[in-house]
PDB file of C-alpha atoms in Angstrom:
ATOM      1  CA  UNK A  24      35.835  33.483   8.784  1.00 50.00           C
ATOM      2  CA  UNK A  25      36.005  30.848  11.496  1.00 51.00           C
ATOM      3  CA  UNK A  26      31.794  30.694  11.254  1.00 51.00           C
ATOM      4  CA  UNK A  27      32.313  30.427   7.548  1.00 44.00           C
ATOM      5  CA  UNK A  28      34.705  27.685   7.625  1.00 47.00           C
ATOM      6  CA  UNK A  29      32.589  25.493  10.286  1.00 43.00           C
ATOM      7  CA  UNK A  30      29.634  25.784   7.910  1.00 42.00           C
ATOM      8  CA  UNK A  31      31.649  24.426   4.960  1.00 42.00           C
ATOM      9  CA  UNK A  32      33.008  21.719   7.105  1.00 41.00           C
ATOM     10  CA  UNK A  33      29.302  21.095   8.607  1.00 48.00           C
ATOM     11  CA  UNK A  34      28.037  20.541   4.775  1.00 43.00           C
ATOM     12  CA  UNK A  35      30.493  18.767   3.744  1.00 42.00           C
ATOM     13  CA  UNK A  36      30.259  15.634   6.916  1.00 45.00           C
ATOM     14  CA  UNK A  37      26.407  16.159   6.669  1.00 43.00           C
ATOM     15  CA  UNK A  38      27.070  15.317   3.056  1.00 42.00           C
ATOM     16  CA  UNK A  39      29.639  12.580   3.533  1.00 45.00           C
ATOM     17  CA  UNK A  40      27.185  10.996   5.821  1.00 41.00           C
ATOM     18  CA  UNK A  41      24.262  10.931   3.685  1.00 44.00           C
ATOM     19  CA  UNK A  42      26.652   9.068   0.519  1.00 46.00           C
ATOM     20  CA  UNK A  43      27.394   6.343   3.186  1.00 47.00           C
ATOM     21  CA  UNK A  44      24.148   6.024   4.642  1.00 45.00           C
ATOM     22  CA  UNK A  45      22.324   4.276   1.593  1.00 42.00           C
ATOM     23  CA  UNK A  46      23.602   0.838   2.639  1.00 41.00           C
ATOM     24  CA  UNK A  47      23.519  -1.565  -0.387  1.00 40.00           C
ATOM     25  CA  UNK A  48      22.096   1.155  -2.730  1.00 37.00           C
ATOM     26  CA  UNK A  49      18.652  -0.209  -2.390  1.00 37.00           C
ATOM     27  CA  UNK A  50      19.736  -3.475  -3.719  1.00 41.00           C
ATOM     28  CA  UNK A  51      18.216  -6.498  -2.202  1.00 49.00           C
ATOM     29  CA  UNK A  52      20.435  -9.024  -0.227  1.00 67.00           C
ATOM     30  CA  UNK A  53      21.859 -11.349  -2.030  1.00 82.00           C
ATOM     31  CA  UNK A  54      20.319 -15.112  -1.481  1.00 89.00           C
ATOM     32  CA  UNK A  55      22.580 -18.096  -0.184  1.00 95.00           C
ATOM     33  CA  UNK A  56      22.962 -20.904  -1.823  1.00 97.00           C
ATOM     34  CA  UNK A  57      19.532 -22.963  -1.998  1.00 97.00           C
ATOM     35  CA  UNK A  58      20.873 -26.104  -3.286  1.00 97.00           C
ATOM     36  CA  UNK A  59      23.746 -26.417  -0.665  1.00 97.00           C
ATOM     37  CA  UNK A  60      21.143 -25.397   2.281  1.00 96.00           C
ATOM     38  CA  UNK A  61      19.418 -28.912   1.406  1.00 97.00           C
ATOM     39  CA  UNK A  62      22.358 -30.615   0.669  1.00 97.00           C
ATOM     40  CA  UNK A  63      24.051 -29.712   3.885  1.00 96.00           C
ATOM     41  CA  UNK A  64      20.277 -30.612   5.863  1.00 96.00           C
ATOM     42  CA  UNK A  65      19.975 -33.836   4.211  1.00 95.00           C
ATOM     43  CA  UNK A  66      23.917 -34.878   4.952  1.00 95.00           C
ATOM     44  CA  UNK A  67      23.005 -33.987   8.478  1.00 95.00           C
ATOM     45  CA  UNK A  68      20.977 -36.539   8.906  1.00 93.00           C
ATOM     46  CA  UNK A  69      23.351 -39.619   8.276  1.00 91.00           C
ATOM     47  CA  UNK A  70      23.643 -41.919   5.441  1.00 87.00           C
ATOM     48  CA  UNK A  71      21.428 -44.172   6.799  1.00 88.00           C
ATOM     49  CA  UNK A  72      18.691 -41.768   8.188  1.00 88.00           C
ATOM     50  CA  UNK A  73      18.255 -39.737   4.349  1.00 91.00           C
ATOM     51  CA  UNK A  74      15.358 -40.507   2.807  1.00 93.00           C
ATOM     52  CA  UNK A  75      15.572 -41.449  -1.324  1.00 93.00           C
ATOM     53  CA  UNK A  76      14.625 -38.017  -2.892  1.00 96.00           C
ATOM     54  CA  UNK A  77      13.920 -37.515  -6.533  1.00 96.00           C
ATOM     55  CA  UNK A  78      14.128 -34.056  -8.781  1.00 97.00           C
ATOM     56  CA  UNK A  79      10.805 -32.182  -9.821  1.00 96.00           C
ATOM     57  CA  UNK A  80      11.753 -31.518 -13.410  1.00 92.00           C
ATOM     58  CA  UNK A  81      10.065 -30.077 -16.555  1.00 87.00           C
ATOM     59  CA  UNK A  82       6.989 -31.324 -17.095  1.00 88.00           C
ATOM     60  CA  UNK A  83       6.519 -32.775 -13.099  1.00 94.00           C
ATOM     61  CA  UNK A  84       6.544 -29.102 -11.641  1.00 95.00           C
ATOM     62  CA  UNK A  85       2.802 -27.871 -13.735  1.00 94.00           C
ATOM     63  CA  UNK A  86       1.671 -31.056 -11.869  1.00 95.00           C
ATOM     64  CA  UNK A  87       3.299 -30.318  -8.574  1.00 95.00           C
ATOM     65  CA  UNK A  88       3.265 -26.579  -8.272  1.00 97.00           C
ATOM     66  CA  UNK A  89       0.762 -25.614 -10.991  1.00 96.00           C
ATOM     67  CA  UNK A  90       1.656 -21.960 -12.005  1.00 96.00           C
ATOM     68  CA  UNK A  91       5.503 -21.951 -10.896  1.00 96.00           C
ATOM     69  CA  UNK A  92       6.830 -22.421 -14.207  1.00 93.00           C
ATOM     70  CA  UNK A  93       5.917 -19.066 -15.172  1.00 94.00           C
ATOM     71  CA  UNK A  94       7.999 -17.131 -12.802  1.00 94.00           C
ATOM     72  CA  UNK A  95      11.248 -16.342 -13.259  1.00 93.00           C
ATOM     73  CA  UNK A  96      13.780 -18.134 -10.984  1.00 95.00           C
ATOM     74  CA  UNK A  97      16.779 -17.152  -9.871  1.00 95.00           C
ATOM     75  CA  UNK A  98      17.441 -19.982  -8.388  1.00 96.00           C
ATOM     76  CA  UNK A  99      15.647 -23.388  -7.464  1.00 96.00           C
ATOM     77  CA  UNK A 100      15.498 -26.385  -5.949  1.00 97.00           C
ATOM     78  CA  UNK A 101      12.247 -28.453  -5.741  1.00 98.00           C
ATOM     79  CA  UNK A 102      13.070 -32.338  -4.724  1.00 97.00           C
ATOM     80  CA  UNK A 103      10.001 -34.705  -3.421  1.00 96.00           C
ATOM     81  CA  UNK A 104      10.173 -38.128  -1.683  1.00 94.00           C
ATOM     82  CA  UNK A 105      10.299 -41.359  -3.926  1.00 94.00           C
ATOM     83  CA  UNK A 106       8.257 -43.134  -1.779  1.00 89.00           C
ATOM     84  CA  UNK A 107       4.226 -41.462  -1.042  1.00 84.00           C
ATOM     85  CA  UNK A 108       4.501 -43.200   2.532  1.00 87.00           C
ATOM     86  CA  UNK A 109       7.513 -40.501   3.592  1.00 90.00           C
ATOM     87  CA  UNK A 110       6.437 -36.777   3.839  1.00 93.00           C
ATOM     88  CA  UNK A 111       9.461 -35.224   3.153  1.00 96.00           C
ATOM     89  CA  UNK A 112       9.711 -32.469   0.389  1.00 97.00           C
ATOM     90  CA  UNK A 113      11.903 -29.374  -0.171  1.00 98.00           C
ATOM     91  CA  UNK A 114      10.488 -26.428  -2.603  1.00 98.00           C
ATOM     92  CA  UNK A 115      13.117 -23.798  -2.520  1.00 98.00           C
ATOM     93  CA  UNK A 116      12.933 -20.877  -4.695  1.00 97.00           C
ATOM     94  CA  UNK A 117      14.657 -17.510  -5.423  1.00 97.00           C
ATOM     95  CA  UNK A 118      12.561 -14.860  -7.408  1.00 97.00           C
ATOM     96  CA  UNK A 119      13.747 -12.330 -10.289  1.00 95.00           C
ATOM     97  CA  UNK A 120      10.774  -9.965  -8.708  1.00 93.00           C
ATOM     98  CA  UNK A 121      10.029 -10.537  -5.285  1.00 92.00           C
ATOM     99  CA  UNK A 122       6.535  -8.562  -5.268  1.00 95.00           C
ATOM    100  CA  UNK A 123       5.383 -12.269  -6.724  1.00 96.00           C
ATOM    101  CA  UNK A 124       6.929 -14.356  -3.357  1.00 97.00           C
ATOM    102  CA  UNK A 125       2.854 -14.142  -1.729  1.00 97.00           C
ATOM    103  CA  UNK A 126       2.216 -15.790  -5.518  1.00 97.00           C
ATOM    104  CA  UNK A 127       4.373 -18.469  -4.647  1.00 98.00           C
ATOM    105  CA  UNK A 128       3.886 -19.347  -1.208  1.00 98.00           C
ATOM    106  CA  UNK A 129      -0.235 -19.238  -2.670  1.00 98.00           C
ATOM    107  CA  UNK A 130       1.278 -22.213  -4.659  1.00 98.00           C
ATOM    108  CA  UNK A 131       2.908 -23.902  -1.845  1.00 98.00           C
ATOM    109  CA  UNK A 132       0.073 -24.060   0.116  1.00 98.00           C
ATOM    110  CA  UNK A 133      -1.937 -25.521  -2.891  1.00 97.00           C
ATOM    111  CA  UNK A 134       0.226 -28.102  -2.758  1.00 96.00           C
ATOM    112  CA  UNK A 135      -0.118 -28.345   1.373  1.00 96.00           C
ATOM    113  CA  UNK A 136      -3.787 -28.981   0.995  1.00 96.00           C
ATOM    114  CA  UNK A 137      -3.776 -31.409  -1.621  1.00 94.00           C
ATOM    115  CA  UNK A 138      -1.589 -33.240  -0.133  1.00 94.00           C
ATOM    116  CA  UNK A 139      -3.764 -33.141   2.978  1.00 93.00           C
ATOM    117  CA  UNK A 140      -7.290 -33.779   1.321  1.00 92.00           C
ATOM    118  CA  UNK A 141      -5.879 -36.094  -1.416  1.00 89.00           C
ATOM    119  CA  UNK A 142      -2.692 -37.153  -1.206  1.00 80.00           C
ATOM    120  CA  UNK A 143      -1.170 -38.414   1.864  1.00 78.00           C
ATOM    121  CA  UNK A 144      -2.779 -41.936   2.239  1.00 80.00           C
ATOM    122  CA  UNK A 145      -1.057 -42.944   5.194  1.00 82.00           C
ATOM    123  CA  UNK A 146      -1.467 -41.463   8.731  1.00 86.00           C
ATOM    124  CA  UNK A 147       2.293 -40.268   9.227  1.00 86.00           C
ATOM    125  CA  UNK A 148       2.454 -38.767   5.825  1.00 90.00           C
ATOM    126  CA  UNK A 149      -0.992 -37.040   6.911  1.00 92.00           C
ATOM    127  CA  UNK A 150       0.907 -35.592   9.836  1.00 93.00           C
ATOM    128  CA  UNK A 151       4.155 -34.566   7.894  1.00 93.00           C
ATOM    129  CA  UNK A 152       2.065 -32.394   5.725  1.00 95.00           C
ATOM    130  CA  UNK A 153      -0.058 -31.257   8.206  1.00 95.00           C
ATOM    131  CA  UNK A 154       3.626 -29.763  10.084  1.00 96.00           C
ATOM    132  CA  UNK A 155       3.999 -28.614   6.623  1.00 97.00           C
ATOM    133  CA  UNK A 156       5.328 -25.033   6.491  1.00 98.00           C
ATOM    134  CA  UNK A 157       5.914 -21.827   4.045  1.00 98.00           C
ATOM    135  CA  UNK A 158       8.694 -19.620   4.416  1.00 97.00           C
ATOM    136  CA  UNK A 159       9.268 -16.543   3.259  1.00 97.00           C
ATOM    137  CA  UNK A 160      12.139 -14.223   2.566  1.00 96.00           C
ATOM    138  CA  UNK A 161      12.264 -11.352   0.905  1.00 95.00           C
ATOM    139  CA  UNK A 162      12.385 -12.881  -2.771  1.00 97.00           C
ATOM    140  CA  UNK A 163      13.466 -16.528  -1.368  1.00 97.00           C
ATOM    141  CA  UNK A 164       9.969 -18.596  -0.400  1.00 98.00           C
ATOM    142  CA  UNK A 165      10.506 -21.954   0.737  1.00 98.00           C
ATOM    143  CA  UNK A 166       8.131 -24.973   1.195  1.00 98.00           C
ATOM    144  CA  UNK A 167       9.887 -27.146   3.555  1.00 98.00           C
ATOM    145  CA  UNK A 168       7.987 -30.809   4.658  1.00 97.00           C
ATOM    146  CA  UNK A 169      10.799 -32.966   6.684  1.00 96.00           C
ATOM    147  CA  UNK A 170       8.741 -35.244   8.569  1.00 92.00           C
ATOM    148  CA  UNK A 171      10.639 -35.790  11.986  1.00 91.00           C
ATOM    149  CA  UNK A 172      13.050 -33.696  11.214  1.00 95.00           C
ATOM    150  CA  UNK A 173      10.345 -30.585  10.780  1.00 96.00           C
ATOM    151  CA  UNK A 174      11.881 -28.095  13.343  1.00 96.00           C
ATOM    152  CA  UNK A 175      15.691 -28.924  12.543  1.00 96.00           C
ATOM    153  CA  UNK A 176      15.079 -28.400   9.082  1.00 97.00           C
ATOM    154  CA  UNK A 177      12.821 -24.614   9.359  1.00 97.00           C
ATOM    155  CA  UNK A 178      15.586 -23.508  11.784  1.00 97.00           C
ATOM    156  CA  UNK A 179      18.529 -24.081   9.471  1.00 96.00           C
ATOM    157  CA  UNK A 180      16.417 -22.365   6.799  1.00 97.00           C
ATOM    158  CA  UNK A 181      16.093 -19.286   8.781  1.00 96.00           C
ATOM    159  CA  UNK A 182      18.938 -19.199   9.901  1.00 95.00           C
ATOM    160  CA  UNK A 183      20.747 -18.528   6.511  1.00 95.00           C
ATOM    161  CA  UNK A 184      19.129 -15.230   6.643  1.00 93.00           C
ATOM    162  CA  UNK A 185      19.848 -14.362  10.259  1.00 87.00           C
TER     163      UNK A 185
END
């Protein structure tokens, strides 16, 4: 009887382990907040250090990130210098299906090398681009471009998923 009884209880904490032991059900984590990631970088850098930024909108992003339009987005925040003689330009992007986030960052680094072969006129901007770099995680791929602030800026990016 006492044999019996240690099975049972065996069985039943082997199976009370393995209910608790699929995490988040297979669920991906869920992204931070893209928009207040940039917002809290840029207000970082002072008043009088932020550079004027503009929003990539409708009809800008086919000409800026040619293909992005067609993904689904959970969330997104694409903003670009106002001036061509700063290099400073945050692509931030949250996928529906995160198989495509190698599709993206393929997109991001279109945009890299035409800035690099075409775009950048000036030798600073040149360099900004050139520091240029793609991030991704899980369904979250980000094309950060902060130039002076590169390192600052990749490091609070990673570290909302630390």
């Amino acid at each position: 009887m006492k044999k019996l009884t240690a099975l049972f209880l065996s069985l039943l904490l082997l199976l009370a382990l393995a209910a608790c032991g699929g995490g988040n059900g297979g669920q991906s984590k869920e992204a931070p907040d893209l928009n207040k990631y940039y917002e809290d970088f840029m207000a970082s850098l002072g008043a009088d250090n932020q550079p004027a930024m503009m929003d990539v909108e409708a009809e800008q992003i086919a000409q800026v990130y040619p293909g992005l339009e067609s993904y689904g987005l959970k969330q997104s925040v694409l903003k670009m210098a106002m001036i061509s003689s700063v290099a400073y330009e945050f692509a931030l992007v949250e996928l529906e299906d995160g198989s495509k986030a190698q599709e993206v960052a393929d997109i991001f680094q279109a945009r890299i090398d035409y800035q690099i072969e075409n775009g950048a006129f000036y030798p600073m901007t040149l360099e900004g681009w050139e520091q240029a770099e793609i991030i991704t995680q899980g369904n979250v791929v980000a094309l950060i471009v902060a130039q002076g602030d590169q390192a600052r800026a990749v490091e609070a990016f990673n570290g909302l998923f630390a």
